[in-house]
PDB file of C-alpha atoms in Angstrom:
ATOM      1  CA  MET O1158     101.953   7.253 -79.003  1.00  0.00           C
ATOM      2  CA  PRO O1159      99.799   6.294 -82.009  1.00  0.00           C
ATOM      3  CA  LEU O1160      97.115   3.707 -81.354  1.00  0.00           C
ATOM      4  CA  THR O1161      97.491   0.241 -82.799  1.00  0.00           C
ATOM      5  CA  GLN O1162      95.169  -0.541 -85.694  1.00  0.00           C
ATOM      6  CA  PRO O1163      91.688  -1.668 -84.608  1.00  0.00           C
ATOM      7  CA  PRO O1164      90.324  -5.148 -85.318  1.00  0.00           C
ATOM      8  CA  ARG O1165      88.556  -5.506 -88.670  1.00  0.00           C
ATOM      9  CA  ASP O1166      86.261  -8.046 -90.303  1.00  0.00           C
ATOM     10  CA  GLU O1167      86.996  -9.733 -93.630  1.00  0.00           C
ATOM     11  CA  ASP O1168      85.496  -6.739 -95.464  1.00  0.00           C
ATOM     12  CA  GLY O1169      87.844  -4.366 -93.708  1.00  0.00           C
ATOM     13  CA  ASN O1170      85.209  -2.830 -91.445  1.00  0.00           C
ATOM     14  CA  VAL O1171      86.250  -2.050 -87.880  1.00  0.00           C
ATOM     15  CA  THR O1172      84.586  -4.448 -85.463  1.00  0.00           C
ATOM     16  CA  PRO O1173      83.336  -3.403 -82.003  1.00  0.00           C
ATOM     17  CA  HIS O1174      86.161  -3.459 -79.462  1.00  0.00           C
ATOM     18  CA  ASP O1175      87.468  -1.735 -76.359  1.00  0.00           C
ATOM     19  CA  HIS O1176      90.867  -0.362 -77.386  1.00  0.00           C
ATOM     20  CA  ASP O1177      93.678  -1.003 -74.897  1.00  0.00           C
ATOM     21  CA  GLY O1178      95.506   2.115 -76.066  1.00  0.00           C
ATOM     22  CA  ILE O1179      92.705   4.463 -75.024  1.00  0.00           C
ATOM     23  CA  GLY O1180      93.560   5.345 -71.444  1.00  0.00           C
ATOM     24  CA  ALA O1181      91.057   5.649 -68.611  1.00  0.00           C
ATOM     25  CA  GLY O1182      91.679   9.367 -68.320  1.00  0.00           C
ATOM     26  CA  ASP O1183      91.650  10.105 -72.045  1.00  0.00           C
ATOM     27  CA  THR O1184      89.117  12.704 -73.152  1.00  0.00           C
ATOM     28  CA  ILE O1185      86.364  11.357 -75.384  1.00  0.00           C
ATOM     29  CA  ILE O1186      84.580  14.039 -77.419  1.00  0.00           C
ATOM     30  CA  ARG O1187      81.179  13.715 -79.060  1.00  0.00           C
ATOM     31  CA  ARG O1188      80.075  16.338 -81.585  1.00  0.00           C
ATOM     32  CA  ILE O1189      76.561  17.662 -81.037  1.00  0.00           C
ATOM     33  CA  SER O1190      74.427  19.111 -83.814  1.00  0.00           C
ATOM     34  CA  SER O1191      71.991  21.932 -83.106  1.00  0.00           C
ATOM     35  CA  GLU O1192      69.433  19.690 -84.858  1.00  0.00           C
ATOM     36  CA  TRP O1193      69.337  17.736 -81.583  1.00  0.00           C
ATOM     37  CA  VAL O1194      68.096  20.631 -79.470  1.00  0.00           C
ATOM     38  CA  VAL O1195      64.530  20.323 -78.149  1.00  0.00           C
ATOM     39  CA  ARG O1196      62.634  22.051 -75.360  1.00  0.00           C
ATOM     40  CA  GLY O1197      62.229  19.904 -72.279  1.00  0.00           C
ATOM     41  CA  LYS O1198      59.578  19.696 -69.597  1.00  0.00           C
ATOM     42  CA  ASN O1199      60.659  23.034 -68.182  1.00  0.00           C
ATOM     43  CA  GLY O1200      60.308  24.717 -71.568  1.00  0.00           C
ATOM     44  CA  LYS O1201      64.055  25.332 -71.840  1.00  0.00           C
ATOM     45  CA  PRO O1202      66.381  24.052 -74.580  1.00  0.00           C
ATOM     46  CA  ARG O1203      68.118  20.755 -73.917  1.00  0.00           C
ATOM     47  CA  LEU O1204      69.577  17.869 -75.922  1.00  0.00           C
ATOM     48  CA  SER O1205      67.369  15.158 -77.401  1.00  0.00           C
ATOM     49  CA  SER O1206      67.971  11.558 -76.387  1.00  0.00           C
ATOM     50  CA  LEU O1207      69.161  10.990 -79.976  1.00  0.00           C
ATOM     51  CA  ALA O1208      72.428  12.661 -78.992  1.00  0.00           C
ATOM     52  CA  PHE O1209      73.104   9.647 -76.753  1.00  0.00           C
ATOM     53  CA  LYS O1210      72.034   6.815 -79.059  1.00  0.00           C
ATOM     54  CA  PRO O1211      74.247   4.693 -81.310  1.00  0.00           C
ATOM     55  CA  SER O1212      73.712   4.113 -85.009  1.00  0.00           C
ATOM     56  CA  SER O1213      70.897   1.667 -85.671  1.00  0.00           C
ATOM     57  CA  GLY O1214      72.936  -0.166 -88.312  1.00  0.00           C
ATOM     58  CA  PRO O1215      74.680  -3.530 -87.833  1.00  0.00           C
ATOM     59  CA  ASN O1216      77.355  -3.207 -85.137  1.00  0.00           C
ATOM     60  CA  GLY O1217      76.480   0.477 -84.952  1.00  0.00           C
ATOM     61  CA  GLY O1218      78.141   2.623 -82.333  1.00  0.00           C
ATOM     62  CA  MET O1219      78.107   6.249 -81.242  1.00  0.00           C
ATOM     63  CA  SER O1220      80.666   8.392 -83.054  1.00  0.00           C
ATOM     64  CA  ILE O1221      83.336  10.169 -81.006  1.00  0.00           C
ATOM     65  CA  ASP O1222      86.679  11.940 -81.449  1.00  0.00           C
ATOM     66  CA  LEU O1223      89.760  10.905 -79.476  1.00  0.00           C
ATOM     67  CA  GLU O1224      91.328  14.098 -78.125  1.00  0.00           C
ATOM     68  CA  VAL O1225      94.725  12.546 -77.356  1.00  0.00           C
ATOM     69  CA  LEU O1226      95.287  11.666 -81.024  1.00  0.00           C
ATOM     70  CA  ILE O1227      94.443  15.198 -82.147  1.00  0.00           C
ATOM     71  CA  LEU O1228      96.875  16.646 -79.588  1.00  0.00           C
ATOM     72  CA  GLU O1229      99.617  14.223 -80.672  1.00  0.00           C
ATOM     73  CA  ASP O1230      99.320  15.698 -84.165  1.00  0.00           C
ATOM     74  CA  GLU O1231      99.687  19.157 -82.592  1.00  0.00           C
ATOM     75  CA  LEU O1232      96.260  20.230 -83.769  1.00  0.00           C
ATOM     76  CA  SER O1233      93.554  22.085 -81.868  1.00  0.00           C
ATOM     77  CA  PRO O1234      90.865  19.634 -80.700  1.00  0.00           C
ATOM     78  CA  ARG O1235      88.300  22.444 -80.495  1.00  0.00           C
ATOM     79  CA  GLU O1236      89.003  23.403 -84.079  1.00  0.00           C
ATOM     80  CA  HIS O1237      88.954  19.778 -85.237  1.00  0.00           C
ATOM     81  CA  VAL O1238      85.578  18.957 -83.706  1.00  0.00           C
ATOM     82  CA  THR O1239      83.972  22.107 -85.094  1.00  0.00           C
ATOM     83  CA  THR O1240      85.170  21.377 -88.637  1.00  0.00           C
ATOM     84  CA  PRO O1241      83.858  21.247 -91.374  1.00  0.00           C
ATOM     85  CA  ARG O1242      80.758  22.894 -89.983  1.00  0.00           C
ATOM     86  CA  TRP O1243      80.097  24.389 -86.605  1.00  0.00           C
ATOM     87  CA  THR O1244      78.765  21.970 -84.041  1.00  0.00           C
ATOM     88  CA  GLY O1245      78.760  21.862 -80.288  1.00  0.00           C
ATOM     89  CA  SER O1246      80.434  19.000 -78.490  1.00  0.00           C
ATOM     90  CA  ILE O1247      80.388  17.208 -75.157  1.00  0.00           C
ATOM     91  CA  TRP O1248      83.022  15.086 -73.441  1.00  0.00           C
ATOM     92  CA  TRP O1249      83.698  12.373 -70.886  1.00  0.00           C
ATOM     93  CA  PRO O1250      86.823  10.655 -69.568  1.00  0.00           C
ATOM     94  CA  ALA O1251      86.992   7.179 -71.133  1.00  0.00           C
ATOM     95  CA  ARG O1252      86.645   5.602 -67.676  1.00  0.00           C
ATOM     96  CA  THR O1253      83.222   7.196 -67.241  1.00  0.00           C
ATOM     97  CA  ILE O1254      81.945   5.619 -70.442  1.00  0.00           C
ATOM     98  CA  ARG O1255      83.456   2.240 -69.602  1.00  0.00           C
ATOM     99  CA  ALA O1256      81.862   2.379 -66.145  1.00  0.00           C
ATOM    100  CA  GLN O1257      78.523   2.228 -67.950  1.00  0.00           C
ATOM    101  CA  ASN O1258      79.420  -1.175 -69.407  1.00  0.00           C
ATOM    102  CA  LEU O1259      80.234   0.376 -72.794  1.00  0.00           C
ATOM    103  CA  MET O1260      83.357  -0.029 -74.936  1.00  0.00           C
ATOM    104  CA  VAL O1261      85.509   2.804 -76.319  1.00  0.00           C
ATOM    105  CA  GLY O1262      87.154   1.951 -79.637  1.00  0.00           C
ATOM    106  CA  PHE O1263      89.221   3.445 -82.458  1.00  0.00           C
ATOM    107  CA  GLU O1264      87.782   3.685 -85.967  1.00  0.00           C
ATOM    108  CA  PRO O1265      89.821   5.994 -88.193  1.00  0.00           C
ATOM    109  CA  LEU O1266      87.772   7.160 -91.163  1.00  0.00           C
ATOM    110  CA  GLU O1267      89.217   7.578 -94.636  1.00  0.00           C
ATOM    111  CA  GLU O1268      88.041  10.303 -96.974  1.00  0.00           C
ATOM    112  CA  ASP O1269      84.720   9.382 -98.558  1.00  0.00           C
ATOM    113  CA  PRO O1270      83.437  12.400-100.533  1.00  0.00           C
ATOM    114  CA  PRO O1271      81.757  14.560 -99.449  1.00  0.00           C
ATOM    115  CA  HIS O1272      83.118  13.454 -96.071  1.00  0.00           C
ATOM    116  CA  PRO O1273      86.688  14.431 -95.139  1.00  0.00           C
ATOM    117  CA  PRO O1274      88.960  11.893 -93.460  1.00  0.00           C
ATOM    118  CA  ASN O1275      88.884  11.696 -89.674  1.00  0.00           C
ATOM    119  CA  PRO O1276      91.925   9.814 -88.380  1.00  0.00           C
ATOM    120  CA  TYR O1277      90.889  10.628 -84.793  1.00  0.00           C
ATOM    121  CA  HIS O1278      87.447   9.043 -84.998  1.00  0.00           C
ATOM    122  CA  GLY O1279      86.278   6.405 -82.581  1.00  0.00           C
ATOM    123  CA  GLU O1280      83.093   4.694 -81.514  1.00  0.00           C
ATOM    124  CA  VAL O1281      81.348   3.841 -78.279  1.00  0.00           C
ATOM    125  CA  TRP O1282      79.760   0.414 -78.516  1.00  0.00           C
ATOM    126  CA  SER O1283      77.447  -1.580 -76.293  1.00  0.00           C
ATOM    127  CA  LYS O1284      78.801  -4.911 -75.085  1.00  0.00           C
ATOM    128  CA  VAL O1285      75.358  -6.419 -75.552  1.00  0.00           C
ATOM    129  CA  VAL O1286      74.261  -7.581 -79.011  1.00  0.00           C
ATOM    130  CA  LYS O1287      70.539  -7.796 -79.885  1.00  0.00           C
ATOM    131  CA  GLY O1288      70.057  -9.328 -83.316  1.00  0.00           C
ATOM    132  CA  ASN O1289      72.833  -7.641 -85.266  1.00  0.00           C
ATOM    133  CA  LYS O1290      72.495  -4.368 -83.349  1.00  0.00           C
ATOM    134  CA  ARG O1291      74.085  -2.952 -80.243  1.00  0.00           C
ATOM    135  CA  PRO O1292      71.486  -0.612 -78.736  1.00  0.00           C
ATOM    136  CA  PHE O1293      72.209   1.330 -75.572  1.00  0.00           C
ATOM    137  CA  THR O1294      69.782   0.778 -72.712  1.00  0.00           C
ATOM    138  CA  SER O1295      67.705   3.674 -71.395  1.00  0.00           C
ATOM    139  CA  SER O1296      69.867   3.580 -68.299  1.00  0.00           C
ATOM    140  CA  GLN O1297      73.094   3.849 -70.330  1.00  0.00           C
ATOM    141  CA  GLN O1298      71.699   6.762 -72.364  1.00  0.00           C
ATOM    142  CA  ASP O1299      70.611   8.467 -69.163  1.00  0.00           C
ATOM    143  CA  ASP O1300      74.009   7.933 -67.544  1.00  0.00           C
ATOM    144  CA  LEU O1301      75.813   9.254 -70.629  1.00  0.00           C
ATOM    145  CA  ARG O1302      73.681  12.387 -70.457  1.00  0.00           C
ATOM    146  CA  LYS O1303      74.196  12.897 -66.722  1.00  0.00           C
ATOM    147  CA  THR O1304      77.961  12.415 -66.836  1.00  0.00           C
ATOM    148  CA  ALA O1305      78.664  14.518 -69.942  1.00  0.00           C
ATOM    149  CA  ASP O1306      79.980  18.058 -69.847  1.00  0.00           C
ATOM    150  CA  TRP O1307      80.233  20.607 -72.632  1.00  0.00           C
ATOM    151  CA  TYR O1308      83.478  20.657 -74.607  1.00  0.00           C
ATOM    152  CA  VAL O1309      82.220  23.317 -77.030  1.00  0.00           C
ATOM    153  CA  ALA O1310      78.934  24.570 -75.624  1.00  0.00           C
ATOM    154  CA  ILE O1311      75.838  25.485 -77.586  1.00  0.00           C
ATOM    155  CA  ASP O1312      74.716  28.720 -75.933  1.00  0.00           C
ATOM    156  CA  GLY O1313      71.654  28.414 -73.739  1.00  0.00           C
ATOM    157  CA  VAL O1314      71.304  24.653 -74.172  1.00  0.00           C
ATOM    158  CA  ALA O1315      71.427  22.251 -71.224  1.00  0.00           C
ATOM    159  CA  ILE O1316      72.729  18.694 -71.419  1.00  0.00           C
ATOM    160  CA  VAL O1317      70.619  17.587 -68.455  1.00  0.00           C
ATOM    161  CA  GLU O1318      67.241  19.188 -67.969  1.00  0.00           C
ATOM    162  CA  GLU O1319      67.061  21.331 -64.868  1.00  0.00           C
ATOM    163  CA  SER O1320      64.267  20.439 -62.495  1.00  0.00           C
ATOM    164  CA  GLU O1321      61.325  22.746 -62.537  1.00  0.00           C
ATOM    165  CA  PRO O1322      61.206  25.170 -59.641  1.00  0.00           C
ATOM    166  CA  GLY O1323      59.569  23.486 -56.695  1.00  0.00           C
ATOM    167  CA  SER O1324      59.711  20.010 -58.239  1.00  0.00           C
ATOM    168  CA  GLY O1325      62.455  18.975 -55.899  1.00  0.00           C
TER     169      GLY O1325
ATOM    170  CA  MET C1288      55.499  19.194 -92.576  1.00  0.00           C
ATOM    171  CA  GLU C1289      58.025  21.993 -93.162  1.00  0.00           C
ATOM    172  CA  ARG C1290      60.291  20.544 -90.501  1.00  0.00           C
ATOM    173  CA  LEU C1291      60.256  17.096 -92.135  1.00  0.00           C
ATOM    174  CA  GLN C1292      60.995  18.662 -95.517  1.00  0.00           C
ATOM    175  CA  ALA C1293      63.975  20.421 -93.976  1.00  0.00           C
ATOM    176  CA  LEU C1294      65.236  17.160 -92.465  1.00  0.00           C
ATOM    177  CA  ILE C1295      65.219  15.279 -95.773  1.00  0.00           C
ATOM    178  CA  ARG C1296      67.332  18.124 -97.192  1.00  0.00           C
ATOM    179  CA  LEU C1297      69.999  18.009 -94.505  1.00  0.00           C
ATOM    180  CA  PRO C1298      73.506  17.792 -95.976  1.00  0.00           C
ATOM    181  CA  ALA C1299      75.423  14.528 -95.654  1.00  0.00           C
ATOM    182  CA  GLY C1300      77.470  14.661 -92.476  1.00  0.00           C
ATOM    183  CA  TRP C1301      75.161  17.175 -90.793  1.00  0.00           C
ATOM    184  CA  ASP C1302      76.108  15.755 -87.364  1.00  0.00           C
ATOM    185  CA  GLY C1303      79.803  16.506 -87.829  1.00  0.00           C
ATOM    186  CA  TYR C1304      80.427  12.826 -88.628  1.00  0.00           C
ATOM    187  CA  ARG C1305      78.750  10.843 -91.425  1.00  0.00           C
ATOM    188  CA  ALA C1306      75.033  11.162 -90.758  1.00  0.00           C
ATOM    189  CA  ARG C1307      72.597  10.858 -93.640  1.00  0.00           C
ATOM    190  CA  PRO C1308      69.599  13.140 -94.149  1.00  0.00           C
ATOM    191  CA  VAL C1309      66.237  11.726 -93.099  1.00  0.00           C
ATOM    192  CA  GLU C1310      64.988   9.225 -95.707  1.00  0.00           C
ATOM    193  CA  PHE C1311      62.033  10.456 -97.764  1.00  0.00           C
ATOM    194  CA  ASN C1312      60.006   7.278 -97.109  1.00  0.00           C
ATOM    195  CA  THR C1313      60.673   7.496 -93.383  1.00  0.00           C
ATOM    196  CA  ALA C1314      59.650  11.164 -93.294  1.00  0.00           C
ATOM    197  CA  GLU C1315      56.477  10.389 -95.224  1.00  0.00           C
ATOM    198  CA  PHE C1316      55.625   7.565 -92.828  1.00  0.00           C
ATOM    199  CA  ALA C1317      56.284   9.842 -89.847  1.00  0.00           C
ATOM    200  CA  LEU C1318      53.968  12.457 -91.346  1.00  0.00           C
ATOM    201  CA  ARG C1319      51.141   9.901 -91.795  1.00  0.00           C
ATOM    202  CA  MET C1320      51.737   8.697 -88.226  1.00  0.00           C
ATOM    203  CA  LEU C1321      51.511  12.266 -86.918  1.00  0.00           C
ATOM    204  CA  GLU C1322      48.279  12.873 -88.835  1.00  0.00           C
ATOM    205  CA  ARG C1323      46.755   9.956 -86.924  1.00  0.00           C
ATOM    206  CA  LEU C1324      48.308  10.911 -83.602  1.00  0.00           C
ATOM    207  CA  CYS C1325      47.685  14.626 -83.721  1.00  0.00           C
ATOM    208  CA  PRO C1326      44.043  15.515 -84.119  1.00  0.00           C
ATOM    209  CA  SER C1327      43.411  19.211 -83.674  1.00  0.00           C
ATOM    210  CA  GLY C1328      44.423  20.364 -80.242  1.00  0.00           C
ATOM    211  CA  THR C1329      47.282  17.907 -79.836  1.00  0.00           C
ATOM    212  CA  PRO C1330      50.456  19.786 -78.947  1.00  0.00           C
ATOM    213  CA  THR C1331      53.032  20.087 -81.704  1.00  0.00           C
ATOM    214  CA  PRO C1332      55.942  17.695 -81.108  1.00  0.00           C
ATOM    215  CA  TRP C1333      59.656  18.206 -81.600  1.00  0.00           C
ATOM    216  CA  ILE C1334      60.982  16.430 -84.684  1.00  0.00           C
ATOM    217  CA  VAL C1335      64.627  15.416 -84.519  1.00  0.00           C
ATOM    218  CA  PRO C1336      66.797  13.697 -87.159  1.00  0.00           C
ATOM    219  CA  GLY C1337      68.666  10.454 -86.501  1.00  0.00           C
ATOM    220  CA  ILE C1338      71.977   9.676 -88.161  1.00  0.00           C
ATOM    221  CA  ASP C1339      70.782   6.709 -90.255  1.00  0.00           C
ATOM    222  CA  GLY C1340      67.954   8.405 -92.166  1.00  0.00           C
ATOM    223  CA  ASP C1341      65.649   7.859 -89.169  1.00  0.00           C
ATOM    224  CA  VAL C1342      63.661  10.482 -87.285  1.00  0.00           C
ATOM    225  CA  GLN C1343      62.378  10.915 -83.729  1.00  0.00           C
ATOM    226  CA  ILE C1344      59.143  12.610 -82.644  1.00  0.00           C
ATOM    227  CA  GLU C1345      59.170  13.949 -79.060  1.00  0.00           C
ATOM    228  CA  TRP C1346      56.707  15.490 -76.614  1.00  0.00           C
ATOM    229  CA  HIS C1347      57.948  16.800 -73.267  1.00  0.00           C
ATOM    230  CA  PHE C1348      55.581  18.050 -70.569  1.00  0.00           C
ATOM    231  CA  ALA C1349      55.717  18.410 -66.814  1.00  0.00           C
ATOM    232  CA  LYS C1350      53.758  15.161 -66.533  1.00  0.00           C
ATOM    233  CA  GLY C1351      56.140  13.145 -68.665  1.00  0.00           C
ATOM    234  CA  ASP C1352      57.908  12.475 -71.942  1.00  0.00           C
ATOM    235  CA  VAL C1353      56.913  10.522 -75.064  1.00  0.00           C
ATOM    236  CA  GLU C1354      59.418   9.692 -77.806  1.00  0.00           C
ATOM    237  CA  LEU C1355      58.644   7.857 -81.054  1.00  0.00           C
ATOM    238  CA  HIS C1356      61.787   6.755 -82.867  1.00  0.00           C
ATOM    239  CA  VAL C1357      60.830   6.020 -86.487  1.00  0.00           C
ATOM    240  CA  LEU C1358      63.678   3.805 -87.670  1.00  0.00           C
ATOM    241  CA  ARG C1359      61.996   3.231 -91.036  1.00  0.00           C
ATOM    242  CA  PRO C1360      58.417   2.797 -92.279  1.00  0.00           C
ATOM    243  CA  ASN C1361      56.503   0.359 -90.051  1.00  0.00           C
ATOM    244  CA  ASN C1362      59.348   0.161 -87.537  1.00  0.00           C
ATOM    245  CA  VAL C1363      58.781   2.507 -84.602  1.00  0.00           C
ATOM    246  CA  HIS C1364      60.299   2.293 -81.144  1.00  0.00           C
ATOM    247  CA  ALA C1365      58.018   4.080 -78.696  1.00  0.00           C
ATOM    248  CA  TRP C1366      59.102   5.136 -75.214  1.00  0.00           C
ATOM    249  CA  ARG C1367      57.448   7.088 -72.471  1.00  0.00           C
ATOM    250  CA  GLN C1368      58.402   8.130 -68.999  1.00  0.00           C
ATOM    251  CA  THR C1369      55.968   9.387 -66.391  1.00  0.00           C
ATOM    252  CA  GLU C1370      55.773   9.345 -62.638  1.00  0.00           C
ATOM    253  CA  GLN C1371      54.009   5.992 -62.929  1.00  0.00           C
ATOM    254  CA  THR C1372      56.546   4.304 -65.213  1.00  0.00           C
ATOM    255  CA  GLY C1373      59.651   5.152 -63.163  1.00  0.00           C
ATOM    256  CA  ASP C1374      63.045   6.209 -64.512  1.00  0.00           C
ATOM    257  CA  ASP C1375      63.417   3.495 -67.169  1.00  0.00           C
ATOM    258  CA  GLY C1376      60.005   4.255 -68.616  1.00  0.00           C
ATOM    259  CA  GLU C1377      57.865   2.001 -70.767  1.00  0.00           C
ATOM    260  CA  GLU C1378      58.721   0.797 -74.280  1.00  0.00           C
ATOM    261  CA  LEU C1379      56.702  -0.534 -77.213  1.00  0.00           C
ATOM    262  CA  GLU C1380      57.638  -1.717 -80.690  1.00  0.00           C
ATOM    263  CA  LEU C1381      55.040  -0.526 -83.207  1.00  0.00           C
ATOM    264  CA  THR C1382      54.332  -1.024 -86.905  1.00  0.00           C
ATOM    265  CA  ASN C1383      51.232   0.860 -88.058  1.00  0.00           C
ATOM    266  CA  ASP C1384      48.844   0.795 -85.097  1.00  0.00           C
ATOM    267  CA  PHE C1385      49.513   3.852 -82.959  1.00  0.00           C
ATOM    268  CA  ARG C1386      46.419   3.761 -80.750  1.00  0.00           C
ATOM    269  CA  PRO C1387      48.428   3.185 -77.541  1.00  0.00           C
ATOM    270  CA  ILE C1388      50.372   6.360 -78.253  1.00  0.00           C
ATOM    271  CA  LEU C1389      47.264   8.523 -78.470  1.00  0.00           C
ATOM    272  CA  SER C1390      46.581   7.906 -74.787  1.00  0.00           C
ATOM    273  CA  TRP C1391      50.284   8.369 -73.914  1.00  0.00           C
ATOM    274  CA  VAL C1392      50.300  11.843 -75.481  1.00  0.00           C
ATOM    275  CA  GLN C1393      46.931  12.788 -74.031  1.00  0.00           C
ATOM    276  CA  GLU C1394      47.995  11.720 -70.549  1.00  0.00           C
ATOM    277  CA  ILE C1395      51.061  13.938 -70.448  1.00  0.00           C
ATOM    278  CA  SER C1396      49.617  16.911 -72.323  1.00  0.00           C
ATOM    279  CA  GLU C1397      46.198  17.328 -70.765  1.00  0.00           C
ATOM    280  CA  PRO C1398      45.908  20.169 -68.243  1.00  0.00           C
ATOM    281  CA  ASP C1399      46.466  19.220 -64.646  1.00  0.00           C
ATOM    282  CA  VAL C1400      42.986  19.980 -63.300  1.00  0.00           C
ATOM    283  CA  ALA C1401      43.916  19.371 -59.667  1.00  0.00           C
ATOM    284  CA  ALA C1402      46.963  21.621 -59.872  1.00  0.00           C
ATOM    285  CA  ASP C1403      45.009  24.318 -61.695  1.00  0.00           C
ATOM    286  CA  ALA C1404      42.284  24.210 -59.064  1.00  0.00           C
ATOM    287  CA  ALA C1405      44.835  24.447 -56.275  1.00  0.00           C
ATOM    288  CA  ALA C1406      46.525  27.382 -57.970  1.00  0.00           C
ATOM    289  CA  ALA C1407      43.169  29.163 -58.362  1.00  0.00           C
TER     290      ALA C1407
END
């Protein structure tokens, strides 16, 4: 069933919210650019913390795709999240994100050249406002990393850094 | 230098959503910051683009991690995590004085003399 329209401010911008129509078990996908691959303490490739940070703009969130909406349109989620250019992606059930005191909302994006429309786009927002921003805490970023799994993997890259041999 | 030049040339939407390339002024500021932080011998950091024209400089060693998130010129969020700081790490907001970071990077990147001696 299509989601109800999200709340908007007087300028028409979607405001941070936790959407009732996004179910606890719904799959939340986050696209991951290869630009975010670094080498960790163990010398092996892993994701930078930037992959788990929201936009630094006012009311900024972390962009996601809502798998259930893509499936309802009988499209391939894997194809959608790797278009227009190839990226990896990770996923969580919505309940896992909400358990970290974060909100999962719906923010469909209209075409804005050169960007194509993305009617399945959403955002993860912090509930806590600092100034006009909604930064994630270190703990929330760490939890997002630890609870994520690959949706479309980037070969040889870890989400969570493996401990060095003998480090416990 | 080459890495920063590549990041200011990233295409719009490089993250699969609507990310902007790294802002020229932010890249230039990050370069000046690195010149002060990286005298010869300092390990080369990872340089990672943010989605709002920002950029993050990262060092990761067995002894710990240091990340400098350059949001824009004179606005840097610094974070480090070592055995001493615990899981949440230590954070600083910086403008143009990066002296605290010099010691952060040195601490995590210097050879572990005790471990080397034990190994020998």
